[in-house]
């Protein structure tokens, strides 16, 4: 790789660079302006995201590789990048009202969200294990810090420490898997590993298994889901919104890419395992969510269940089904809007240091803040999978792909799971619409209101007219499957 | 000549390692670990990996050992803290570790059959020139990403540690 290649590659990763540069400028600005930084750093963070978004749009329709094939800047990565950027945008907007106006560390907070997003974008496009691992760690380390950002609260600190230690273990397992794969194939490139894959070689099997365990942890699927409720509950509300959407989508992005671009031959042996994981993830998530008295913890368990629904699509993609892969991608896209919205409403209703957590905190929302209550209703209907919201169509496509792949029981369990979930989602609405006010609601917040309106319109409108979102998901799925089909 | 140097420093490395695990005073253990790391660095030089050798001395024998010593002295651990309640405890731990070693050995035998290639690299591999060339051509992206990772980590540490008020 000579200098011209380096320059060309550097220009190609504009979106990632703009986020990193914006993050660094934010910190400098924050340290100069100190307590007056609030609005300036907020605007600057939005500018960084807007530039990244604009540059990312250019990637649709092209398929470039950068840095000697280490990064694939294809439609698949571009689609996921849209998810990450929407997640980061909403998290920053909600944080603006959530952080106190004079928070000295607002700049660091936004900068870490931007860094984390750039890590996710590297992760979704990496075709080589070294950048993959670094992207994974940039994403994770920033999120560990963000979870512990609320030093006032013991639970936030606990969430940060728990996430750091368990996440550190999962990264170590992932890294060990990568080392074994390198030993077996002599390469860290996904396509080279695919070429030299031998099912009889224990190094490949052990390496692939360890790598998948690392991803399953970040997804928060069944045997490795224990950290999810504690971390999601303890972290600041806007951070929970960000990581439930961004980190999960990033882990799925790389899981699908690694399965289809590198571990394709071993699918036969681990798909039954993923079947079991998907089923237990749905059951555990839904059953535990019923029993929760905190809305935030309930949403944490429900996010485990949603990871399970998305895993149904991963199992159904067995053998390289385009429709199944695109249903997973579309599910994560849909989940972004509805889950950001649900956590967004809770962020909106939190006031200085006191988070809106219990069901009672939502009582009487309809009579006092009708528009917030209405948007909460839309998000809950969408999470439960009731038409005509985006959540219904996303679930429909995932279950349909399971039926088409003849995994009938998987579809049945998924549908039973979503019926159970309707109970606890609608319970939120019972409190919001049918009870009387218990504690006063916080005052009107401009930025969060705009974000909530946009998210609720998107949740309904994309449910009725998917526009290009479904077609682009199909194309993205096609991109990631080309290697599997060729090999 | 090379063989003599190898055996001298290999013996020193093993001797250092033995002192690390047997000495009751953690400060002595830490200092003898420096000896082990330093001797290993000499072995790297013998393999023409001078860059790795320098890094070994600077990072491990230097920075990391200082951190170890600092922590040990900071916590002020007395040798008595390492005494076991039951006299069989030491024995049990040793047996467990030896078994673990055997498991690891046989696992590595099984795995090494799957190894793709032998790892004898060119003479340049491990020298400052070789590492530098690879770092700034083939592995430029990971190199730069590492700096982003470190920046994110430092900012995170400062942001959390400085928030005393809150």
XYZ file of C-alpha atoms in Angstrom, chain A residues 9-479:
471
model
C -8.601 5.368 1.503
C -8.525 8.281 3.928
C -10.890 10.272 1.719
C -13.211 7.270 1.531
C -13.672 7.029 5.299
C -14.929 10.609 5.538
C -17.944 9.810 7.755
C -15.807 8.116 10.416
C -13.172 10.851 10.310
C -15.740 13.635 10.589
C -17.127 12.045 13.776
C -13.676 11.651 15.326
C -12.628 15.185 14.386
C -15.907 16.599 15.725
C -15.316 14.679 18.964
C -11.832 16.078 19.437
C -12.905 19.656 18.612
C -15.764 19.246 21.112
C -13.356 18.455 23.922
C -11.105 21.397 23.122
C -14.126 23.697 22.953
C -15.497 22.256 26.176
C -12.237 22.853 28.030
C -12.095 26.477 26.837
C -15.704 27.425 27.467
C -16.209 25.246 30.597
C -19.701 25.825 31.998
C -20.829 28.066 29.151
C -20.127 25.319 26.588
C -23.631 23.753 26.731
C -25.300 24.958 23.554
C -22.126 25.321 21.452
C -20.957 21.773 21.962
C -24.487 20.543 21.317
C -24.640 22.315 17.955
C -21.143 21.165 17.050
C -22.020 17.545 17.825
C -25.073 17.841 15.583
C -22.931 19.315 12.784
C -20.490 16.398 13.080
C -23.336 13.905 12.829
C -24.917 15.753 9.891
C -21.634 15.724 7.941
C -21.160 12.022 8.665
C -24.730 11.335 7.601
C -24.333 13.236 4.332
C -21.064 11.503 3.468
C -22.533 8.136 4.403
C -25.467 8.599 1.998
C -22.936 8.674 -0.860
C -21.966 5.112 0.001
C -25.333 3.748 -1.112
C -24.888 2.426 -4.600
C -21.119 2.102 -4.424
C -18.939 -0.708 -3.151
C -15.469 0.614 -2.394
C -12.816 -1.003 -0.283
C -10.293 1.007 1.689
C -6.911 0.325 3.298
C -6.030 -2.692 1.221
C -9.366 -4.418 1.728
C -9.518 -3.888 5.488
C -12.752 -1.903 5.238
C -15.656 -2.591 2.886
C -17.603 0.611 2.348
C -20.611 -1.155 0.873
C -24.385 -0.749 1.056
C -24.564 -3.138 3.967
C -22.301 -0.972 6.107
C -24.016 2.193 4.865
C -27.429 0.882 5.944
C -26.204 0.037 9.419
C -24.389 3.372 9.647
C -27.739 5.098 9.157
C -29.043 3.175 12.182
C -26.020 4.171 14.316
C -26.226 7.822 13.261
C -29.950 8.037 14.008
C -29.245 6.457 17.404
C -26.453 8.904 18.152
C -28.509 11.881 16.969
C -31.492 10.982 19.150
C -29.246 10.208 22.135
C -27.533 13.604 21.856
C -30.825 15.466 21.479
C -32.353 13.683 24.490
C -29.156 14.223 26.486
C -29.310 17.966 25.927
C -32.378 18.188 28.138
C -31.242 15.371 30.384
C -27.826 16.727 31.374
C -28.145 19.701 33.656
C -27.660 23.011 31.847
C -24.344 23.765 33.529
C -22.824 20.313 33.288
C -19.106 20.858 32.854
C -18.707 17.521 31.145
C -21.369 17.846 28.460
C -18.605 18.142 25.845
C -17.031 14.864 26.974
C -20.444 13.205 26.999
C -21.203 14.162 23.393
C -17.623 13.395 22.308
C -17.868 9.862 23.716
C -21.138 9.295 21.869
C -19.446 10.426 18.641
C -16.393 8.216 19.252
C -18.598 5.268 20.026
C -20.565 5.833 16.821
C -17.364 5.987 14.781
C -16.340 2.669 16.352
C -19.660 1.136 15.334
C -19.199 2.396 11.775
C -15.702 0.867 11.602
C -17.133 -2.357 13.008
C -19.943 -2.626 10.465
C -17.587 -2.183 7.529
C -14.540 -4.110 8.705
C -13.444 -7.070 6.616
C -10.408 -7.819 8.718
C -10.183 -8.862 12.340
C -7.760 -6.214 13.553
C -9.878 -3.203 12.567
C -12.913 -5.220 13.642
C -11.534 -5.614 17.147
C -10.444 -1.982 17.379
C -13.841 -0.775 16.181
C -15.453 -3.093 18.723
C -13.302 -1.675 21.526
C -13.739 1.999 20.546
C -17.482 1.416 20.651
C -17.396 -0.531 23.922
C -14.980 1.609 25.941
C -16.909 4.783 25.140
C -20.156 3.123 26.191
C -18.634 1.790 29.451
C -17.733 5.345 30.376
C -21.118 6.700 29.329
C -22.926 4.120 31.506
C -21.022 5.324 34.555
C -21.424 8.991 33.657
C -23.965 9.699 36.362
C -21.579 9.759 39.311
C -24.322 10.974 41.635
C -26.036 7.630 41.404
C -24.517 4.474 42.877
C -26.420 2.402 40.339
C -24.891 4.230 37.390
C -21.399 3.596 38.767
C -22.335 -0.037 39.367
C -23.622 -0.307 35.803
C -20.366 1.090 34.465
C -18.171 -1.256 36.489
C -20.311 -4.287 35.712
C -20.341 -3.508 32.011
C -16.591 -2.804 31.987
C -15.610 -6.063 33.684
C -18.016 -8.350 31.842
C -17.407 -6.545 28.561
C -13.666 -6.884 29.136
C -14.095 -10.642 29.488
C -16.154 -10.863 26.319
C -13.549 -8.828 24.420
C -10.825 -11.151 25.691
C -12.805 -14.183 24.504
C -13.322 -12.535 21.126
C -9.626 -11.750 20.860
C -8.676 -15.310 21.764
C -10.969 -16.567 19.018
C -9.325 -14.199 16.544
C -5.881 -15.467 17.591
C -6.920 -19.078 16.993
C -8.358 -18.213 13.587
C -5.129 -16.434 12.690
C -3.135 -19.457 13.782
C -5.292 -21.733 11.667
C -5.493 -19.689 8.494
C -2.443 -17.426 8.680
C -4.619 -14.415 7.885
C -6.831 -11.916 9.651
C -8.907 -11.158 6.546
C -12.442 -12.562 6.520
C -12.255 -13.751 2.914
C -8.883 -15.488 3.391
C -10.253 -17.295 6.443
C -13.294 -18.365 4.420
C -11.025 -19.782 1.691
C -8.926 -21.856 4.061
C -11.763 -22.944 6.348
C -11.594 -26.642 7.280
C -14.336 -28.181 9.386
C -11.994 -30.934 10.552
C -9.528 -28.474 12.029
C -10.321 -27.868 15.722
C -8.572 -24.482 15.586
C -11.136 -23.104 13.140
C -14.104 -24.461 15.059
C -12.839 -23.227 18.438
C -11.855 -19.860 16.995
C -15.200 -19.326 15.287
C -17.075 -20.357 18.432
C -15.126 -17.928 20.630
C -15.630 -15.063 18.178
C -19.369 -15.734 18.079
C -19.519 -15.812 21.903
C -17.981 -12.340 21.935
C -20.724 -11.037 19.637
C -23.547 -12.875 21.422
C -22.500 -11.106 24.629
C -22.821 -7.674 23.051
C -26.177 -8.601 21.537
C -27.359 -9.617 25.003
C -28.732 -12.998 23.960
C -29.748 -15.773 26.319
C -26.868 -17.316 28.237
C -24.956 -14.018 28.236
C -27.829 -11.642 28.918
C -27.424 -11.219 32.679
C -25.671 -7.876 32.425
C -28.362 -6.254 30.266
C -31.003 -5.389 32.902
C -28.517 -4.059 35.460
C -26.538 -1.991 32.968
C -29.565 -0.655 31.108
C -31.281 0.231 34.366
C -28.286 1.891 35.964
C -26.982 3.877 33.003
C -28.260 7.415 32.370
C -31.521 7.186 30.404
C -30.243 8.690 27.160
C -27.223 6.368 27.237
C -29.522 3.381 27.654
C -31.432 4.548 24.581
C -28.173 4.854 22.652
C -26.704 1.495 23.595
C -29.906 -0.508 23.340
C -30.084 0.612 19.725
C -26.524 1.279 18.563
C -24.433 -1.377 20.296
C -27.006 -4.066 19.581
C -27.274 -3.150 15.896
C -23.470 -2.983 15.581
C -23.092 -6.442 17.136
C -25.718 -7.842 14.750
C -24.030 -6.107 11.802
C -20.727 -7.787 12.479
C -22.334 -11.094 13.477
C -24.063 -11.362 10.090
C -20.976 -10.231 8.196
C -18.703 -12.701 9.946
C -21.175 -15.576 9.539
C -21.654 -15.025 5.826
C -18.255 -13.727 4.796
C -16.052 -15.929 6.927
C -17.725 -18.754 8.871
C -20.053 -19.861 6.116
C -18.913 -23.526 6.045
C -19.457 -24.010 9.767
C -23.081 -22.797 9.654
C -24.388 -26.342 9.659
C -23.079 -27.006 13.129
C -23.878 -23.742 14.864
C -27.287 -22.902 13.434
C -29.041 -25.423 15.767
C -27.220 -23.734 18.628
C -28.408 -20.306 17.489
C -31.924 -21.773 17.264
C -31.783 -22.685 20.942
C -30.272 -19.304 21.843
C -33.003 -17.440 19.925
C -35.795 -19.412 21.598
C -34.457 -18.975 25.122
C -33.691 -15.298 24.517
C -37.326 -14.678 23.541
C -38.702 -16.670 26.480
C -36.373 -15.234 29.122
C -36.759 -11.657 27.892
C -40.547 -11.738 27.735
C -41.206 -13.677 30.922
C -38.835 -11.555 32.999
C -40.251 -8.330 31.551
C -43.735 -9.144 32.898
C -42.553 -9.188 36.487
C -40.802 -5.808 36.462
C -42.032 -2.867 38.504
C -39.673 -0.398 36.823
C -40.490 0.686 33.282
C -36.794 1.139 32.520
C -35.960 -2.406 33.639
C -38.979 -3.720 31.786
C -37.677 -2.088 28.585
C -34.256 -3.632 29.274
C -35.778 -7.129 29.397
C -37.898 -6.338 26.365
C -34.718 -5.405 24.501
C -33.432 -8.914 25.255
C -36.632 -10.296 23.735
C -36.196 -8.096 20.657
C -32.651 -9.407 20.226
C -34.286 -12.846 20.215
C -36.704 -11.883 17.423
C -33.817 -10.575 15.338
C -31.938 -13.849 15.993
C -34.893 -15.723 14.473
C -33.977 -14.016 11.223
C -30.323 -14.972 11.631
C -31.308 -18.640 12.048
C -33.720 -18.440 9.115
C -30.887 -17.073 6.984
C -29.384 -20.563 7.132
C -27.934 -21.316 3.724
C -27.840 -17.648 2.686
C -31.482 -16.559 2.345
C -31.548 -12.936 1.161
C -35.027 -12.312 2.539
C -34.087 -13.561 5.981
C -30.888 -11.502 6.187
C -32.708 -8.383 5.052
C -35.483 -9.057 7.578
C -32.869 -8.942 10.366
C -31.442 -5.693 9.034
C -34.911 -4.203 8.669
C -35.876 -5.373 12.156
C -32.931 -3.528 13.666
C -33.835 -0.455 11.611
C -37.414 -0.562 12.895
C -36.312 -1.250 16.464
C -34.144 1.885 16.338
C -37.133 4.193 15.931
C -39.484 2.572 18.407
C -36.966 1.905 21.138
C -35.328 5.324 20.902
C -38.828 6.732 21.139
C -39.764 4.653 24.190
C -36.595 5.593 26.073
C -36.965 9.141 24.741
C -40.340 9.531 26.466
C -38.819 8.342 29.746
C -35.926 10.774 29.284
C -38.409 13.545 28.601
C -40.230 12.819 31.849
C -37.066 12.651 33.981
C -36.167 15.709 35.971
C -33.021 16.808 37.750
C -31.463 13.691 39.129
C -34.739 11.777 39.339
C -35.418 9.401 36.507
C -38.884 8.466 35.389
C -38.779 4.794 36.234
C -41.835 3.338 37.913
C -45.226 2.851 36.347
C -46.622 5.404 38.802
C -44.341 8.061 37.359
C -46.324 7.719 34.126
C -49.764 7.932 35.742
C -51.987 10.631 34.303
C -49.670 11.447 31.407
C -52.601 11.661 28.983
C -54.390 14.405 30.885
C -51.288 16.541 31.482
C -49.053 15.934 28.455
C -51.354 14.488 25.760
C -48.813 14.611 22.932
C -46.134 12.824 24.926
C -48.714 10.231 25.938
C -49.763 9.804 22.325
C -46.203 9.236 21.152
C -45.655 6.796 24.046
C -48.736 4.950 22.793
C -47.326 4.778 19.262
C -43.967 3.422 20.478
C -45.569 0.826 22.747
C -47.910 -0.358 19.974
C -44.919 -0.606 17.662
C -42.807 -2.524 20.206
C -45.706 -4.916 20.746
C -45.937 -5.366 16.975
C -49.440 -4.006 16.381
C -50.237 -2.680 12.871
C -49.936 -0.227 11.168
C -46.644 0.602 12.890
C -43.151 -0.216 11.656
C -42.784 -2.745 14.476
C -45.551 -4.896 12.991
C -44.019 -5.053 9.535
C -40.547 -5.762 10.861
C -41.846 -8.643 12.979
C -43.990 -9.896 10.109
C -40.975 -10.105 7.825
C -38.841 -11.903 10.409
C -41.554 -14.483 11.155
C -42.293 -14.874 7.465
C -38.635 -15.637 6.756
C -38.695 -18.277 9.509
C -41.760 -19.902 7.919
C -40.180 -19.798 4.460
C -37.074 -21.494 5.820
C -39.411 -24.104 7.405
C -38.499 -23.231 10.968
C -42.171 -23.373 11.969
C -41.621 -23.750 15.706
C -39.340 -20.754 15.730
C -42.066 -18.621 14.148
C -44.670 -19.971 16.602
C -42.456 -19.215 19.615
C -41.760 -15.750 18.241
C -45.473 -15.028 17.825
C -46.291 -16.369 21.308
C -43.505 -14.169 22.653
C -44.934 -11.061 21.054
C -48.410 -11.862 22.362
C -46.952 -12.046 25.878
C -45.114 -8.798 25.262
C -48.376 -7.029 24.390
C -49.378 -7.465 28.049
C -46.507 -5.504 29.535
C -46.372 -2.882 26.802
C -50.081 -2.154 27.092
C -49.770 -2.079 30.876
C -47.628 1.042 30.453
C -50.458 2.613 28.487
C -53.032 1.689 31.130
C -51.060 3.760 33.619
C -50.439 6.609 31.181
C -53.997 6.917 29.892
C -56.346 5.631 32.593
C -54.809 6.650 35.924
C -54.706 10.030 37.535
C -51.547 12.025 38.074
C -49.462 11.114 41.133
C -46.355 13.265 40.841
C -46.043 16.456 38.759
C -44.493 16.197 35.300
C -41.453 18.263 34.284
C -41.859 21.341 32.106
C -41.890 21.451 28.308
C -38.588 20.608 26.583
C -38.106 21.864 23.044
C -35.353 19.650 21.567
C -36.715 16.387 23.002
C -40.235 17.230 21.857
C -39.082 17.689 18.280
C -37.181 14.383 18.428
C -40.230 12.577 19.848
C -42.511 14.004 17.145
C -40.086 12.966 14.377
C -39.640 9.483 15.829
C -43.367 8.865 16.248
C -44.148 10.093 12.734
C -41.373 7.808 11.388
C -42.699 4.848 13.377
C -46.162 5.165 11.841
C -45.234 6.464 8.376
C -42.554 3.838 7.704
C -45.062 1.220 8.816
C -47.560 2.345 6.183
C -45.129 3.314 3.381
C -41.734 1.643 3.827
C -40.396 3.893 0.991
C -36.923 2.678 0.122
C -36.078 1.344 3.557
C -37.072 -2.252 2.744
C -35.550 -2.268 -0.752
C -32.287 -0.883 0.592
C -32.271 -3.577 3.283
C -32.689 -6.177 0.530
C -29.759 -4.712 -1.407
C -27.651 -4.546 1.748
C -28.387 -8.204 2.436
C -27.387 -9.040 -1.133
C -24.016 -7.349 -0.630
